[in-house]
CSV table of C-alpha atoms in Angstrom, one decimal:
chain,number,residue,atom,x,y,z
X,152,MET,CA,206.8,73.9,-23.8
X,153,THR,CA,206.9,75.2,-27.4
X,154,LEU,CA,204.0,76.1,-29.7
X,155,ALA,CA,203.6,74.0,-32.8
X,156,LEU,CA,204.0,76.6,-35.5
X,157,ASN,CA,204.0,75.9,-39.2
X,158,PHE,CA,203.3,78.6,-41.7
X,159,GLU,CA,202.9,78.9,-45.4
X,160,LEU,CA,204.8,81.0,-48.0
X,161,GLY,CA,203.5,84.5,-48.3
X,162,GLN,CA,201.8,84.7,-44.9
X,163,ALA,CA,202.1,87.7,-42.6
X,164,VAL,CA,202.9,86.9,-39.0
X,165,LEU,CA,203.0,89.1,-35.9
X,166,LEU,CA,205.2,88.1,-32.9
X,167,VAL,CA,204.1,89.7,-29.7
X,168,SER,CA,206.1,89.5,-26.5
X,169,ARG,CA,208.1,91.4,-23.9
X,170,ALA,CA,211.7,91.8,-24.8
X,171,SER,CA,214.6,94.0,-23.7
X,172,ALA,CA,218.4,93.8,-23.6
X,173,GLU,CA,218.1,92.1,-20.2
X,174,ALA,CA,215.2,89.8,-21.1
X,175,GLN,CA,215.7,86.2,-20.5
X,176,ASN,CA,213.9,85.3,-23.8
X,177,LEU,CA,215.6,87.7,-26.2
X,178,ASP,CA,217.7,85.0,-27.9
X,179,ALA,CA,214.8,82.6,-28.2
X,180,LEU,CA,212.6,85.3,-29.7
X,181,GLN,CA,215.3,86.2,-32.3
X,182,GLN,CA,215.7,82.5,-33.2
X,183,LEU,CA,212.0,82.0,-33.5
X,184,ARG,CA,211.6,85.1,-35.7
X,185,GLU,CA,214.4,83.8,-38.0
X,186,THR,CA,212.7,80.4,-38.2
X,187,LEU,CA,209.4,81.9,-39.1
X,188,ALA,CA,210.9,84.2,-41.7
X,189,VAL,CA,212.3,81.1,-43.5
X,190,GLN,CA,208.8,79.5,-43.4
X,191,VAL,CA,206.9,82.4,-44.9
X,192,GLY,CA,209.7,83.3,-47.4
X,193,SER,CA,210.4,86.5,-49.1
X,194,SER,CA,206.8,87.0,-50.2
X,195,GLY,CA,205.7,86.9,-46.5
X,196,LYS,CA,206.8,88.8,-43.4
X,197,VAL,CA,207.4,88.5,-39.7
X,198,ASP,CA,206.8,91.6,-37.6
X,199,PHE,CA,207.5,92.0,-33.9
X,200,GLU,CA,205.7,94.2,-31.4
X,201,GLN,CA,206.2,94.8,-27.6
X,202,VAL,CA,203.1,93.8,-25.6
X,203,ASP,CA,203.7,96.8,-23.3
X,204,ARG,CA,203.3,99.2,-26.2
X,205,ILE,CA,200.0,97.6,-27.2
X,206,GLU,CA,198.8,97.7,-23.6
X,207,SER,CA,199.7,101.4,-23.2
X,208,GLY,CA,198.2,102.5,-26.5
X,209,ALA,CA,201.6,103.7,-27.7
X,210,VAL,CA,201.1,101.7,-30.9
X,211,SER,CA,198.0,100.8,-32.9
X,212,LEU,CA,198.2,97.6,-34.8
X,213,ALA,CA,197.0,97.7,-38.5
X,214,SER,CA,193.5,96.3,-38.9
X,215,ALA,CA,193.1,92.9,-40.7
X,216,HIS,CA,196.7,92.8,-41.6
X,217,TYR,CA,198.1,89.4,-40.3
X,218,ASP,CA,197.3,85.8,-41.1
X,219,TYR,CA,198.8,84.7,-37.7
X,220,VAL,CA,199.6,86.2,-34.4
X,221,VAL,CA,202.1,84.4,-32.1
X,222,ALA,CA,202.0,85.8,-28.6
X,223,ASN,CA,204.3,85.2,-25.6
X,224,PRO,CA,206.0,82.3,-27.3
X,225,ALA,CA,209.2,82.0,-25.3
X,226,GLU,CA,210.0,81.1,-21.7
X,227,PRO,CA,209.5,82.5,-19.0
X,228,TRP,CA,206.1,83.5,-20.4
X,229,ALA,CA,205.9,86.6,-18.2
X,230,VAL,CA,203.1,88.3,-20.1
X,231,GLU,CA,199.4,88.2,-18.9
X,232,HIS,CA,197.4,89.4,-21.9
X,233,SER,CA,194.8,91.9,-20.8
X,234,GLY,CA,191.4,92.3,-22.5
X,235,ARG,CA,192.7,95.4,-24.2
X,236,VAL,CA,195.7,93.5,-25.7
X,237,LEU,CA,193.5,90.5,-26.8
X,238,ALA,CA,191.1,92.9,-28.5
X,239,SER,CA,194.0,94.6,-30.3
X,240,LEU,CA,195.4,91.2,-31.5
X,241,LEU,CA,191.9,90.3,-32.8
X,242,LEU,CA,191.7,93.5,-34.7
X,243,ALA,CA,195.2,92.9,-36.3
X,244,LEU,CA,194.2,89.5,-37.7
X,245,LYS,CA,192.6,89.0,-41.1
X,246,PRO,CA,189.2,87.3,-41.0
X,247,SER,CA,189.7,83.6,-40.1
X,248,GLY,CA,193.2,84.4,-39.0
X,249,SER,CA,194.7,82.5,-36.1
X,250,LEU,CA,196.2,83.2,-32.7
X,251,ALA,CA,198.7,81.0,-30.9
X,252,MET,CA,199.9,82.0,-27.5
X,253,HIS,CA,201.3,81.0,-24.1
X,254,GLU,CA,199.7,82.2,-20.9
X,255,LEU,CA,200.5,81.6,-17.3
X,256,VAL,CA,197.4,80.5,-15.3
X,257,LEU,CA,196.6,79.4,-11.8
X,258,ASP,CA,195.5,75.8,-11.1
X,259,SER,CA,192.6,77.0,-9.1
X,260,THR,CA,190.8,80.1,-8.0
X,261,ASP,CA,193.0,80.3,-4.9
X,262,SER,CA,195.4,83.2,-5.6
X,263,ILE,CA,199.1,83.4,-4.8
X,264,THR,CA,199.4,86.9,-3.3
X,265,GLU,CA,203.0,87.5,-4.5
X,266,SER,CA,202.1,86.6,-8.1
X,267,PRO,CA,200.5,89.0,-10.6
X,268,ILE,CA,198.9,85.9,-12.2
X,269,THR,CA,195.2,86.0,-11.4
X,270,ARG,CA,193.4,83.9,-14.0
X,271,THR,CA,192.6,80.2,-14.2
X,272,LYS,CA,192.5,78.5,-17.6
X,273,ASP,CA,188.7,78.8,-17.6
X,274,ASP,CA,189.0,82.5,-16.9
X,275,LEU,CA,191.4,82.8,-19.9
X,276,ALA,CA,189.0,80.9,-22.2
X,277,GLN,CA,186.2,83.3,-21.1
X,278,GLN,CA,188.5,86.4,-21.7
X,279,LEU,CA,189.2,85.2,-25.3
X,280,ARG,CA,185.5,84.8,-26.0
X,281,PHE,CA,184.8,88.3,-24.6
X,282,ALA,CA,187.5,89.7,-26.9
X,283,GLY,CA,185.7,88.2,-29.9
X,284,PHE,CA,187.8,85.1,-30.6
X,285,VAL,CA,186.1,81.8,-31.7
X,286,ASP,CA,187.2,78.2,-31.6
X,287,SER,CA,189.5,78.8,-28.7
X,288,GLN,CA,191.3,75.7,-27.4
X,289,ILE,CA,193.8,75.1,-24.6
X,290,THR,CA,195.9,72.4,-26.3
X,291,SER,CA,198.1,71.8,-23.2
X,292,CYS,CA,198.5,73.0,-19.7
X,293,GLU,CA,201.6,72.0,-17.7
X,294,PRO,CA,203.1,73.1,-14.3
X,295,VAL,CA,205.9,75.7,-14.6
X,296,SER,CA,209.3,74.4,-13.5
X,297,GLU,CA,210.9,75.6,-10.3
X,298,SER,CA,213.8,77.2,-12.3
X,299,THR,CA,211.3,79.2,-14.4
X,300,LEU,CA,209.4,80.2,-11.3
X,301,ARG,CA,212.6,81.5,-9.8
X,302,VAL,CA,213.3,83.5,-13.0
X,303,LEU,CA,209.8,85.0,-12.8
X,304,GLY,CA,210.2,85.8,-9.1
X,305,GLU,CA,213.7,87.3,-9.2
X,306,SER,CA,214.0,88.9,-12.7
X,307,CYS,CA,210.5,89.5,-14.0
X,308,TRP,CA,208.5,90.4,-10.9
X,309,ASN,CA,211.3,91.5,-8.6
X,310,LEU,CA,209.8,89.8,-5.6
X,311,SER,CA,211.5,90.4,-2.2
X,312,ASP,CA,211.5,86.7,-1.3
X,313,ALA,CA,211.6,84.7,-4.5
X,314,SER,CA,212.5,81.5,-2.6
X,315,ALA,CA,209.3,81.6,-0.6
X,316,PHE,CA,207.3,82.4,-3.7
X,317,VAL,CA,208.7,79.4,-5.5
X,318,ALA,CA,207.9,77.2,-2.6
X,319,ARG,CA,204.3,78.4,-2.5
X,320,ALA,CA,203.8,78.6,-6.3
X,321,ASN,CA,205.4,75.3,-7.3
X,322,GLY,CA,202.7,73.1,-8.9
X,323,HIS,CA,200.1,75.8,-8.8
X,324,ILE,CA,201.2,78.1,-11.6
X,325,LEU,CA,200.7,76.4,-15.0
X,326,VAL,CA,201.7,77.4,-18.6
X,327,ALA,CA,198.8,77.0,-21.1
X,328,ALA,CA,199.2,76.7,-24.8
X,329,VAL,CA,196.2,78.3,-26.5
X,330,THR,CA,194.9,78.6,-30.0
X,331,ALA,CA,192.0,80.6,-31.2
X,332,LYS,CA,190.6,82.2,-34.4
X,333,LYS,CA,189.1,85.4,-35.6
X,334,PRO,CA,185.6,85.0,-37.1
X,335,ALA,CA,185.4,84.9,-40.9
X,336,TYR,CA,184.5,88.6,-41.0
X,337,ASN,CA,185.9,91.7,-39.5
X,338,VAL,CA,184.6,92.1,-36.0
X,339,GLY,CA,182.6,95.3,-35.8
X,340,ALA,CA,182.0,95.5,-39.5
X,341,ALA,CA,178.6,96.8,-40.5
X,342,ALA,CA,176.3,94.5,-42.5
X,343,ALA,CA,173.6,96.0,-44.7
X,344,LEU,CA,170.2,94.4,-43.9
X,345,SER,CA,167.4,94.8,-46.4
X,346,PHE,CA,163.8,94.3,-45.4
X,347,GLY,CA,162.4,95.8,-48.7
X,348,LYS,CA,161.4,92.5,-50.2
X,349,LYS,CA,159.7,91.2,-47.1
X,350,ALA,CA,157.8,94.5,-46.7
X,351,LYS,CA,156.7,94.3,-50.3
X,352,ALA,CA,155.6,90.7,-49.9
X,353,LYS,CA,153.6,91.7,-46.8
X,354,ASN,CA,151.9,94.5,-48.6
X,355,THR,CA,151.0,92.2,-51.5
X,356,ASN,CA,149.5,89.6,-49.1
X,357,ASP,CA,147.5,92.3,-47.4
X,358,ALA,CA,146.2,93.5,-50.8
X,359,HIS,CA,145.3,89.9,-51.7
X,360,VAL,CA,143.4,89.4,-48.5
X,361,ALA,CA,141.5,92.7,-48.9
X,362,ALA,CA,140.5,91.8,-52.5
X,363,SER,CA,139.2,88.4,-51.4
X,364,GLN,CA,136.9,89.8,-48.7
X,365,PRO,CA,133.3,91.0,-49.7
X,366,ALA,CA,132.7,94.7,-49.6
X,367,GLN,CA,131.0,96.0,-46.5
X,368,LYS,CA,127.4,97.3,-47.1
């Protein structure tokens, strides 16, 4: 499953994933970064950040800096985005900026004990709302293949019995493609509220009522 990504010249894009020299998705991430760099052109940019560094607080993303965040785009989609990471991604987006990401989810609330995946697609949608995203949509949700489950069990999660995990998880772990947006304002921004005119109008009305009443004798 691939995300449908089409960007405009001059846009700033942030890629977020987990990558290392041994990572299964390293080549795919590099190819995606090169493809996006062509789309945004020399007037735009494509940055990359490790999700682990965001989670640990080792890096702070610039506020309202990116038009688009693309998270966990490449198989085997081993990242579960915590509330802290989602909040950081929201902060990094410009107002009305967009998020596109993959997330592994369970097909029901019945957990698979060997798997670190704990959320259903409904849980994920709720987590996005809690983080402050709007217009979130799960555009597709498909079962993860047995071969990808094996990679997850053996290489990503280092399970002692990957074969047993694959047998139990097959058909029950799904990959969801998700889109969401940042509101058209910076979340947490202060808005000046003026009640001066209303208060003045109220005082004027009070004065008018008082003038229309006969004086007490």
